[in-house]
């Protein structure tokens, strides 16, 4: 498949790379362009990544997307570099910081088997050690398995979806509540489910059960995608971006105060203490949430945001509990901002101008002054020239002379038309006389013929 090796552990792909069903193992591919600066800075990291993954069932590869455009079009490449994990049954885009550690973690998780089987508690604990969130399918039917095979390739790099094959791992108990298996305790706590078949998720040291019908595949997939992250996250763009496509609300804390962070973690662990489903995110950089709400945020502020409607509440009171801010937003007992209307769109435009243009003035005032003042100067010059032409007597005389020339031309044309009409009248009169004479001559000839007869 390759046309050569970029290094001992990097495979250089050629034009034949396009049919992912022919791949024996997942390929972590970088689509690059030779002129791309970001691609050039990524190549050393790519070589390091190839060495780290040399003993794993992942092929680290790259392809010149400008040279082999058909392969780039097959995988819908729109920018450089594009990093994608491609296998027989998966095609995952990498979104995150392009570091060797982040790419290594993405490759390892993204290449693991789909729907692994859990037949013992030891296997379950191994899965829990490898990921913070684990989904278990108990008493899986064929329809449920088909549904899980649809969502697993999309989320394998983020969470584990496993199939329980031993009744001793998860017990069916309609009376007891689901509990969590804590590997740190000596005594094993039984993990139970209320139905003989269903799906549960182990996260945040708790177990949550899917309570809707398993026959609705779309609803089950939506639930798995919504529950695939821990309730508390440390925010960055790769963390926040997937949360924006969920139906759950997000509570942001912008700051580094340990007390506030502990308060948010506690609130995230007490699921159900506030109405609705929430994710709690702590961010240390303002741009992560300022670009989201199109407004400037103060350090220590709490922003509760609803992705679907883009409505949010804002609180900068350092003594106000986070739980109170969340409850006020849920019960609409606080002032709300944002939305998707015209005013919200106008606000976003002004924020983009203020956040992008003003910093350029601060950093490069002379250059930005030229960029702004040159167009304004040209506009003013045109306006002044127009006004000066109105006030200049010489230009007025010239304009009046040209105006008189136009009037004279109009009058000349009118006279020409009158003369033309008079000539036409004379011609028409002359033609009428000739016609009358011809008629008289014709009548005389008729009378002579009659007399001869």
Tab-separated table of C-alpha atoms in Angstrom:
chain	number	residue	atom	x	y	z
A	1	UNK	CA	0.000	0.000	0.000
A	2	UNK	CA	2.831	2.377	0.659
A	3	UNK	CA	5.152	3.879	-1.886
A	4	UNK	CA	8.020	4.045	0.548
A	5	UNK	CA	8.937	4.649	4.152
A	6	UNK	CA	9.329	8.133	5.555
A	7	UNK	CA	11.102	6.512	8.492
A	8	UNK	CA	11.345	3.007	9.892
A	9	UNK	CA	7.976	3.414	11.619
A	10	UNK	CA	6.155	5.884	9.350
A	11	UNK	CA	4.382	4.586	6.275
A	12	UNK	CA	4.180	6.912	3.270
A	13	UNK	CA	0.874	6.216	1.502
A	14	UNK	CA	0.208	6.450	-2.213
A	15	UNK	CA	-2.726	6.803	-4.598
A	16	UNK	CA	-4.011	3.286	-3.868
A	17	UNK	CA	-4.960	4.318	-0.332
A	18	UNK	CA	-8.707	4.755	-0.429
A	19	UNK	CA	-10.516	1.502	0.297
A	20	UNK	CA	-10.616	1.278	4.083
A	21	UNK	CA	-12.206	-2.182	3.973
A	22	UNK	CA	-8.822	-3.543	2.823
A	23	UNK	CA	-6.970	-2.326	5.920
A	24	UNK	CA	-5.804	-5.154	8.127
A	25	UNK	CA	-5.233	-2.846	11.094
A	26	UNK	CA	-6.217	0.749	11.930
A	27	UNK	CA	-4.130	3.477	10.304
A	28	UNK	CA	-3.449	6.782	12.011
A	29	UNK	CA	-3.088	8.995	8.943
A	30	UNK	CA	-1.896	12.576	8.582
A	31	UNK	CA	-3.142	14.242	5.400
A	32	UNK	CA	-0.613	17.012	4.752
A	33	UNK	CA	0.496	19.572	2.187
A	34	UNK	CA	4.214	20.280	1.554
A	35	UNK	CA	3.684	24.060	1.833
A	36	UNK	CA	1.680	23.844	5.111
A	37	UNK	CA	3.584	25.320	8.062
A	38	UNK	CA	1.523	23.446	10.675
A	39	UNK	CA	2.232	20.207	8.806
A	40	UNK	CA	5.972	20.870	8.879
A	41	UNK	CA	5.905	21.446	12.637
A	42	UNK	CA	3.910	18.238	13.095
A	43	UNK	CA	6.352	15.936	11.261
A	44	UNK	CA	8.823	15.571	14.197
A	45	UNK	CA	5.912	14.700	16.503
A	46	UNK	CA	4.723	12.210	13.896
A	47	UNK	CA	8.093	10.437	13.875
A	48	UNK	CA	8.052	10.299	17.686
A	49	UNK	CA	4.519	8.915	17.571
A	50	UNK	CA	5.575	6.234	15.089
A	51	UNK	CA	8.263	5.037	17.502
A	52	UNK	CA	5.853	4.964	20.444
A	53	UNK	CA	3.207	2.981	18.574
A	54	UNK	CA	5.585	0.567	16.860
A	55	UNK	CA	4.504	-2.270	19.170
A	56	UNK	CA	0.797	-1.523	19.019
A	57	UNK	CA	-1.628	-2.714	16.336
A	58	UNK	CA	-1.759	0.778	14.800
A	59	UNK	CA	0.008	1.875	11.608
A	60	UNK	CA	1.232	5.462	11.717
A	61	UNK	CA	1.135	6.859	8.195
A	62	UNK	CA	0.997	10.051	6.186
A	63	UNK	CA	-0.038	11.061	2.675
A	64	UNK	CA	0.549	14.124	0.519
A	65	UNK	CA	-3.037	15.233	-0.098
A	66	UNK	CA	-1.999	17.694	-2.808
A	67	UNK	CA	-0.270	14.957	-4.801
A	68	UNK	CA	-2.917	12.256	-4.292
A	69	UNK	CA	-6.133	14.219	-4.398
A	70	UNK	CA	-8.378	11.221	-4.980
A	71	UNK	CA	-7.506	9.818	-1.542
A	72	UNK	CA	-8.120	13.216	0.049
A	73	UNK	CA	-11.501	13.464	-1.664
A	74	UNK	CA	-12.416	9.944	-0.558
A	75	UNK	CA	-11.895	10.893	3.073
A	76	UNK	CA	-13.381	14.387	2.696
A	77	UNK	CA	-10.219	16.279	3.627
A	78	UNK	CA	-10.866	20.040	3.756
A	79	UNK	CA	-7.819	21.423	5.562
A	80	UNK	CA	-4.218	20.672	6.494
A	81	UNK	CA	-3.145	18.907	8.498
A	82	UNK	CA	-6.089	16.519	8.899
A	83	UNK	CA	-5.509	13.630	11.306
A	84	UNK	CA	-7.800	10.645	11.035
A	85	UNK	CA	-7.821	7.112	12.447
A	86	UNK	CA	-9.059	4.840	9.664
A	87	UNK	CA	-9.892	1.148	9.929
A	88	UNK	CA	-12.252	-1.384	8.414
A	89	UNK	CA	-15.097	-0.375	10.691
A	90	UNK	CA	-14.191	3.142	11.822
A	91	UNK	CA	-13.068	6.573	10.638
A	92	UNK	CA	-12.398	8.976	13.515
A	93	UNK	CA	-11.284	12.605	13.308
A	94	UNK	CA	-8.762	13.862	15.822
A	95	UNK	CA	-9.784	17.096	17.552
A	96	UNK	CA	-7.354	18.368	20.158
A	97	UNK	CA	-3.867	19.569	20.905
A	98	UNK	CA	-1.376	18.077	18.447
A	99	UNK	CA	0.985	16.684	21.065
A	100	UNK	CA	2.553	13.239	21.077
A	101	UNK	CA	0.738	12.338	24.300
A	102	UNK	CA	-2.711	13.373	23.039
A	103	UNK	CA	-2.223	11.650	19.678
A	104	UNK	CA	-0.912	8.509	21.375
A	105	UNK	CA	-3.967	8.324	23.637
A	106	UNK	CA	-6.277	8.916	20.675
A	107	UNK	CA	-4.644	6.126	18.662
A	108	UNK	CA	-4.689	3.581	21.509
A	109	UNK	CA	-8.329	4.182	22.443
A	110	UNK	CA	-9.508	4.554	18.868
A	111	UNK	CA	-7.969	1.235	17.791
A	112	UNK	CA	-9.365	-0.932	20.584
A	113	UNK	CA	-11.932	-3.649	19.768
A	114	UNK	CA	-15.581	-2.734	19.362
A	115	UNK	CA	-18.059	-4.288	21.805
A	116	UNK	CA	-15.569	-6.280	23.921
A	117	UNK	CA	-17.061	-9.117	25.984
A	118	UNK	CA	-17.026	-9.078	29.776
A	119	UNK	CA	-17.171	-12.516	31.349
A	120	UNK	CA	-15.559	-11.785	34.710
A	121	UNK	CA	-15.146	-9.049	37.283
A	122	UNK	CA	-11.436	-8.919	36.503
A	123	UNK	CA	-12.172	-8.047	32.874
A	124	UNK	CA	-14.618	-5.382	34.014
A	125	UNK	CA	-12.039	-3.810	36.310
A	126	UNK	CA	-9.497	-3.784	33.470
A	127	UNK	CA	-11.963	-1.803	31.358
A	128	UNK	CA	-12.586	0.620	34.223
A	129	UNK	CA	-8.873	1.231	34.584
A	130	UNK	CA	-8.565	2.061	30.880
A	131	UNK	CA	-11.490	4.487	30.742
A	132	UNK	CA	-13.485	6.684	33.107
A	133	UNK	CA	-16.801	5.791	31.469
A	134	UNK	CA	-17.882	2.228	30.659
A	135	UNK	CA	-21.176	1.147	29.115
A	136	UNK	CA	-22.414	-2.395	29.750
A	137	UNK	CA	-25.064	-4.155	27.710
A	138	UNK	CA	-26.805	-6.875	29.711
A	139	UNK	CA	-28.942	-9.592	28.102
A	140	UNK	CA	-28.192	-8.168	24.670
A	141	UNK	CA	-30.641	-9.009	21.901
A	142	UNK	CA	-29.787	-8.976	18.209
A	143	UNK	CA	-31.586	-5.663	17.680
A	144	UNK	CA	-29.789	-4.034	20.595
A	145	UNK	CA	-26.453	-5.396	19.385
A	146	UNK	CA	-27.048	-3.929	15.918
A	147	UNK	CA	-27.827	-0.591	17.519
A	148	UNK	CA	-24.641	-0.698	19.599
A	149	UNK	CA	-22.554	-1.574	16.541
A	150	UNK	CA	-23.744	1.677	14.998
A	151	UNK	CA	-22.659	3.935	17.854
A	152	UNK	CA	-19.510	2.080	19.022
A	153	UNK	CA	-17.353	3.033	15.980
A	154	UNK	CA	-18.227	6.695	16.560
A	155	UNK	CA	-17.371	6.760	20.281
A	156	UNK	CA	-14.692	4.065	20.710
A	157	UNK	CA	-11.980	6.723	21.229
A	158	UNK	CA	-14.063	8.370	23.989
A	159	UNK	CA	-15.698	5.513	25.890
A	160	UNK	CA	-16.074	1.729	26.061
A	161	UNK	CA	-19.260	-0.119	25.156
A	162	UNK	CA	-18.993	-3.743	26.304
A	163	UNK	CA	-21.276	-6.756	26.278
A	164	UNK	CA	-21.746	-8.737	29.507
A	165	UNK	CA	-21.656	-12.487	28.890
A	166	UNK	CA	-21.704	-13.725	32.498
A	167	UNK	CA	-24.733	-13.326	34.766
A	168	UNK	CA	-22.427	-13.194	37.777
A	169	UNK	CA	-21.007	-9.840	36.706
A	170	UNK	CA	-24.302	-7.918	36.689
A	171	UNK	CA	-27.233	-9.333	38.621
A	172	UNK	CA	-30.882	-8.719	37.846
A	173	UNK	CA	-32.559	-7.308	40.940
A	174	UNK	CA	-35.802	-5.381	40.489
A	175	UNK	CA	-35.951	-4.342	44.156
A	176	UNK	CA	-32.443	-2.996	44.791
A	177	UNK	CA	-30.957	0.104	43.260
A	178	UNK	CA	-28.014	-0.123	40.929
A	179	UNK	CA	-24.703	0.173	42.744
A	180	UNK	CA	-21.108	0.809	41.871
A	181	UNK	CA	-18.221	-1.672	41.957
A	182	UNK	CA	-15.499	0.110	43.900
A	183	UNK	CA	-12.166	-1.542	43.198
A	184	UNK	CA	-10.599	0.230	46.193
A	185	UNK	CA	-12.757	-1.629	48.727
A	186	UNK	CA	-11.926	-5.149	49.847
A	187	UNK	CA	-15.568	-6.221	49.865
A	188	UNK	CA	-17.125	-6.467	46.422
A	189	UNK	CA	-20.360	-4.569	45.968
A	190	UNK	CA	-22.788	-6.362	43.694
A	191	UNK	CA	-23.644	-4.586	40.491
A	192	UNK	CA	-27.313	-4.979	39.629
A	193	UNK	CA	-29.821	-3.948	37.008
A	194	UNK	CA	-33.591	-3.711	37.321
A	195	UNK	CA	-34.344	-5.615	34.079
A	196	UNK	CA	-33.135	-8.827	32.507
A	197	UNK	CA	-31.920	-6.868	29.489
A	198	UNK	CA	-30.760	-3.292	29.285
A	199	UNK	CA	-27.820	-0.893	29.159
A	200	UNK	CA	-26.066	0.734	32.103
A	201	UNK	CA	-23.153	3.149	32.357
A	202	UNK	CA	-20.495	3.207	35.075
A	203	UNK	CA	-19.113	6.698	35.647
A	204	UNK	CA	-18.450	9.191	38.443
A	205	UNK	CA	-18.421	6.264	40.943
A	206	UNK	CA	-22.080	5.578	40.200
A	207	UNK	CA	-24.235	3.483	37.889
A	208	UNK	CA	-26.937	4.973	35.695
A	209	UNK	CA	-29.429	2.809	33.869
A	210	UNK	CA	-31.067	3.463	30.514
A	211	UNK	CA	-34.769	3.525	31.346
A	212	UNK	CA	-36.393	4.045	27.949
A	213	UNK	CA	-37.333	1.386	25.415
A	214	UNK	CA	-34.533	-0.584	23.782
A	215	UNK	CA	-36.630	-0.789	20.615
A	216	UNK	CA	-35.954	2.896	19.911
A	217	UNK	CA	-32.417	2.696	18.534
A	218	UNK	CA	-32.057	6.429	17.888
A	219	UNK	CA	-32.999	7.263	21.469
A	220	UNK	CA	-30.549	4.696	22.840
A	221	UNK	CA	-27.748	6.070	20.657
A	222	UNK	CA	-28.558	9.602	21.771
A	223	UNK	CA	-28.441	8.522	25.434
A	224	UNK	CA	-25.058	6.826	24.993
A	225	UNK	CA	-23.598	9.882	23.250
A	226	UNK	CA	-24.945	12.178	25.966
A	227	UNK	CA	-23.549	10.038	28.820
A	228	UNK	CA	-20.131	9.273	27.335
A	229	UNK	CA	-18.256	11.865	29.425
A	230	UNK	CA	-17.702	12.315	33.141
A	231	UNK	CA	-19.936	14.951	34.718
A	232	UNK	CA	-16.939	17.149	35.650
A	233	UNK	CA	-14.462	18.223	32.978
A	234	UNK	CA	-11.470	20.544	32.839
A	235	UNK	CA	-12.277	22.722	29.859
A	236	UNK	CA	-10.428	23.250	26.628
A	237	UNK	CA	-11.672	23.348	23.055
A	238	UNK	CA	-11.454	19.536	22.539
A	239	UNK	CA	-13.459	19.050	25.744
A	240	UNK	CA	-16.078	21.735	25.193
A	241	UNK	CA	-16.688	21.119	21.471
A	242	UNK	CA	-18.449	17.702	21.730
A	243	UNK	CA	-20.560	18.907	24.678
A	244	UNK	CA	-22.133	21.565	22.452
A	245	UNK	CA	-23.935	18.898	20.421
A	246	UNK	CA	-25.650	17.290	23.401
A	247	UNK	CA	-29.033	17.997	24.919
A	248	UNK	CA	-27.492	18.457	28.374
A	249	UNK	CA	-26.851	21.906	29.835
A	250	UNK	CA	-23.351	23.080	30.786
A	251	UNK	CA	-22.267	24.994	33.884
A	252	UNK	CA	-18.916	26.780	33.384
A	253	UNK	CA	-16.629	28.121	36.076
A	254	UNK	CA	-13.941	30.493	34.834
A	255	UNK	CA	-11.134	30.563	37.372
A	256	UNK	CA	-8.631	28.517	39.393
A	257	UNK	CA	-9.981	28.807	42.931
A	258	UNK	CA	-9.664	25.380	44.558
A	259	UNK	CA	-12.716	25.948	46.729
A	260	UNK	CA	-14.922	26.669	43.739
A	261	UNK	CA	-13.491	23.687	41.839
A	262	UNK	CA	-14.226	21.384	44.788
A	263	UNK	CA	-17.736	22.816	44.979
A	264	UNK	CA	-18.275	22.058	41.287
A	265	UNK	CA	-16.877	18.518	41.608
A	266	UNK	CA	-19.182	17.842	44.548
A	267	UNK	CA	-22.164	19.123	42.616
A	268	UNK	CA	-21.205	16.951	39.632
A	269	UNK	CA	-21.044	13.840	41.854
A	270	UNK	CA	-24.490	14.577	43.338
A	271	UNK	CA	-26.415	13.903	40.188
A	272	UNK	CA	-30.089	14.601	40.675
A	273	UNK	CA	-29.559	17.269	43.337
A	274	UNK	CA	-30.500	19.887	40.731
A	275	UNK	CA	-33.258	19.442	38.143
A	276	UNK	CA	-32.154	18.511	34.650
A	277	UNK	CA	-28.962	16.971	33.271
A	278	UNK	CA	-25.764	19.018	33.490
A	279	UNK	CA	-22.104	18.867	32.661
A	280	UNK	CA	-19.789	20.933	34.870
A	281	UNK	CA	-16.690	22.423	33.236
A	282	UNK	CA	-13.858	24.419	34.777
A	283	UNK	CA	-11.949	26.636	32.346
A	284	UNK	CA	-8.781	28.623	32.976
A	285	UNK	CA	-8.727	30.577	29.691
A	286	UNK	CA	-11.407	33.126	28.928
A	287	UNK	CA	-11.531	32.588	25.160
A	288	UNK	CA	-12.999	29.105	25.584
A	289	UNK	CA	-16.279	30.524	26.856
A	290	UNK	CA	-16.119	34.104	25.555
A	291	UNK	CA	-16.294	32.852	21.977
A	292	UNK	CA	-19.243	30.737	23.049
A	293	UNK	CA	-21.326	33.483	24.658
A	294	UNK	CA	-19.931	36.368	22.518
A	295	UNK	CA	-19.220	38.447	25.625
A	296	UNK	CA	-16.292	39.184	27.916
A	297	UNK	CA	-16.115	37.174	31.146
A	298	UNK	CA	-14.635	38.071	34.529
A	299	UNK	CA	-12.401	35.733	36.488
A	300	UNK	CA	-14.504	33.799	38.995
A	301	UNK	CA	-17.719	34.023	36.983
A	302	UNK	CA	-20.282	31.249	36.633
A	303	UNK	CA	-21.940	30.797	33.239
A	304	UNK	CA	-24.821	28.350	32.808
A	305	UNK	CA	-25.321	27.598	29.121
A	306	UNK	CA	-27.895	25.672	27.079
A	307	UNK	CA	-26.377	24.518	23.754
A	308	UNK	CA	-29.641	24.054	21.877
A	309	UNK	CA	-31.010	27.560	22.414
A	310	UNK	CA	-27.645	29.327	23.056
A	311	UNK	CA	-29.260	30.996	26.077
A	312	UNK	CA	-27.077	31.548	29.132
A	313	UNK	CA	-27.023	33.184	32.555
A	314	UNK	CA	-24.063	35.030	34.016
A	315	UNK	CA	-22.987	35.550	37.610
A	316	UNK	CA	-19.770	37.190	38.821
A	317	UNK	CA	-20.626	37.035	42.537
A	318	UNK	CA	-17.782	35.039	44.186
A	319	UNK	CA	-19.945	34.188	47.208
A	320	UNK	CA	-22.951	32.872	45.301
A	321	UNK	CA	-23.120	29.039	45.369
A	322	UNK	CA	-22.832	27.309	42.025
A	323	UNK	CA	-25.878	25.211	42.849
A	324	UNK	CA	-27.954	28.355	43.296
A	325	UNK	CA	-26.867	29.668	39.875
A	326	UNK	CA	-27.809	26.356	38.268
A	327	UNK	CA	-31.194	26.232	39.977
A	328	UNK	CA	-31.997	29.820	39.016
A	329	UNK	CA	-31.204	29.099	35.383
A	330	UNK	CA	-33.297	25.934	35.383
A	331	UNK	CA	-36.271	27.684	36.983
A	332	UNK	CA	-35.764	30.888	34.907
A	333	UNK	CA	-35.422	32.988	38.035
A	334	UNK	CA	-32.466	34.961	36.720
A	335	UNK	CA	-31.714	37.267	33.821
A	336	UNK	CA	-31.007	35.348	30.629
A	337	UNK	CA	-28.812	36.393	27.718
A	338	UNK	CA	-27.948	35.110	24.258
A	339	UNK	CA	-30.290	33.204	21.996
A	340	UNK	CA	-30.505	32.839	18.235
A	341	UNK	CA	-32.476	35.990	17.329
A	342	UNK	CA	-31.499	39.126	15.414
A	343	UNK	CA	-30.263	41.055	18.465
A	344	UNK	CA	-28.140	38.116	19.597
A	345	UNK	CA	-26.633	37.862	16.116
A	346	UNK	CA	-25.855	41.596	16.091
A	347	UNK	CA	-24.194	41.258	19.470
A	348	UNK	CA	-22.023	38.434	18.164
A	349	UNK	CA	-20.876	40.586	15.243
A	350	UNK	CA	-19.918	43.472	17.541
A	351	UNK	CA	-18.113	41.076	19.862
A	352	UNK	CA	-16.113	39.655	16.957
A	353	UNK	CA	-15.107	43.169	15.949
A	354	UNK	CA	-14.222	44.181	19.498
A	355	UNK	CA	-12.294	40.992	20.264
A	356	UNK	CA	-10.410	40.743	16.969
A	357	UNK	CA	-9.891	44.318	15.725
A	358	UNK	CA	-9.229	46.221	18.966
A	359	UNK	CA	-6.320	43.991	20.073
A	360	UNK	CA	-4.665	44.721	16.717
A	361	UNK	CA	-4.885	48.442	17.504
A	362	UNK	CA	-3.164	47.859	20.830
A	363	UNK	CA	-0.413	45.700	19.321
A	364	UNK	CA	0.127	47.547	16.004
A	365	UNK	CA	-1.417	51.022	16.262
A	366	UNK	CA	0.562	52.522	13.370
A	367	UNK	CA	-0.255	49.761	10.877
A	368	UNK	CA	-3.924	49.602	11.904
A	369	UNK	CA	-4.100	53.401	11.697
A	370	UNK	CA	-2.968	53.227	8.088
A	371	UNK	CA	-5.362	50.368	7.306
A	372	UNK	CA	-8.336	52.263	8.747
A	373	UNK	CA	-7.475	55.841	7.791
A	374	UNK	CA	-6.571	55.270	4.125
A	375	UNK	CA	-10.099	54.173	3.094
A	376	UNK	CA	-11.644	56.920	5.232
A	377	UNK	CA	-9.305	59.491	3.633
A	378	UNK	CA	-10.279	58.388	0.129
A	379	UNK	CA	-13.964	58.681	0.960
A	380	UNK	CA	-13.488	62.160	2.457
A	381	UNK	CA	-11.406	63.228	-0.541
A	382	UNK	CA	-14.197	62.236	-2.920
A	383	UNK	CA	-16.796	64.071	-0.822
A	384	UNK	CA	-14.645	67.205	-0.565
A	385	UNK	CA	-13.970	67.187	-4.305
A	386	UNK	CA	-17.686	67.053	-5.004
A	387	UNK	CA	-18.385	69.941	-2.639
A	388	UNK	CA	-15.501	71.975	-4.066
A	389	UNK	CA	-16.882	71.536	-7.556
A	390	UNK	CA	-20.127	73.074	-6.361
A	391	UNK	CA	-18.367	76.087	-4.800
A	392	UNK	CA	-15.785	76.723	-7.571
A	393	UNK	CA	-17.063	79.545	-9.913
A	394	UNK	CA	-14.922	78.374	-12.832
A	395	UNK	CA	-16.395	74.880	-12.610
A	396	UNK	CA	-19.852	76.408	-12.304
A	397	UNK	CA	-19.278	78.435	-15.537
A	398	UNK	CA	-17.962	75.329	-17.267
A	399	UNK	CA	-20.901	73.308	-16.054
A	400	UNK	CA	-23.307	76.089	-17.129
A	401	UNK	CA	-21.621	76.295	-20.570
A	402	UNK	CA	-21.937	72.565	-20.981
A	403	UNK	CA	-25.543	72.845	-19.855
A	404	UNK	CA	-26.203	75.619	-22.441
A	405	UNK	CA	-24.561	73.503	-25.116
A	406	UNK	CA	-26.965	70.765	-24.258
A	407	UNK	CA	-29.911	73.165	-24.409
A	408	UNK	CA	-28.669	74.562	-27.736
A	409	UNK	CA	-28.326	71.056	-29.058
A	410	UNK	CA	-31.861	70.290	-27.899
A	411	UNK	CA	-33.196	73.458	-29.596
A	412	UNK	CA	-31.314	72.662	-32.821
A	413	UNK	CA	-32.804	69.215	-32.829
A	414	UNK	CA	-36.283	70.711	-32.336
A	415	UNK	CA	-35.801	73.106	-35.274
A	416	UNK	CA	-34.569	70.293	-37.444
A	417	UNK	CA	-37.666	68.302	-36.619
A	418	UNK	CA	-39.941	71.250	-37.513
A	419	UNK	CA	-38.202	71.776	-40.844
A	420	UNK	CA	-38.442	68.087	-41.570
A	421	UNK	CA	-42.185	68.101	-40.851
A	422	UNK	CA	-42.723	71.164	-43.158
A	423	UNK	CA	-40.849	69.475	-45.966
A	424	UNK	CA	-42.963	66.401	-45.474
A	425	UNK	CA	-46.119	68.535	-45.673
A	426	UNK	CA	-44.956	70.131	-48.958
A	427	UNK	CA	-44.106	66.745	-50.360
A	428	UNK	CA	-47.436	65.349	-49.287
A	429	UNK	CA	-49.231	68.417	-50.866
A	430	UNK	CA	-47.347	68.040	-54.134
A	431	UNK	CA	-48.081	64.316	-54.178
A	432	UNK	CA	-51.802	65.120	-53.637
A	433	UNK	CA	-51.892	67.498	-56.612
A	434	UNK	CA	-50.243	64.932	-58.852
A	435	UNK	CA	-52.729	62.320	-57.766
A	436	UNK	CA	-55.668	64.687	-58.566
A	437	UNK	CA	-54.272	65.458	-62.062
A	438	UNK	CA	-53.821	61.760	-62.775
A	439	UNK	CA	-57.389	61.098	-61.710
A	440	UNK	CA	-58.724	63.873	-64.058
A	441	UNK	CA	-56.713	62.503	-66.963
A	442	UNK	CA	-58.073	59.013	-66.264
A	443	UNK	CA	-61.643	60.330	-66.252
A	444	UNK	CA	-61.107	62.138	-69.597
A	445	UNK	CA	-59.790	58.968	-71.170
A	446	UNK	CA	-62.842	57.055	-69.919
A	447	UNK	CA	-65.201	59.628	-71.489
A	448	UNK	CA	-63.366	59.481	-74.845
A	449	UNK	CA	-63.652	55.696	-74.882
A	450	UNK	CA	-67.375	55.906	-74.163
A	451	UNK	CA	-67.878	58.363	-77.048
A	452	UNK	CA	-66.010	56.152	-79.499
A	453	UNK	CA	-68.188	53.209	-78.505
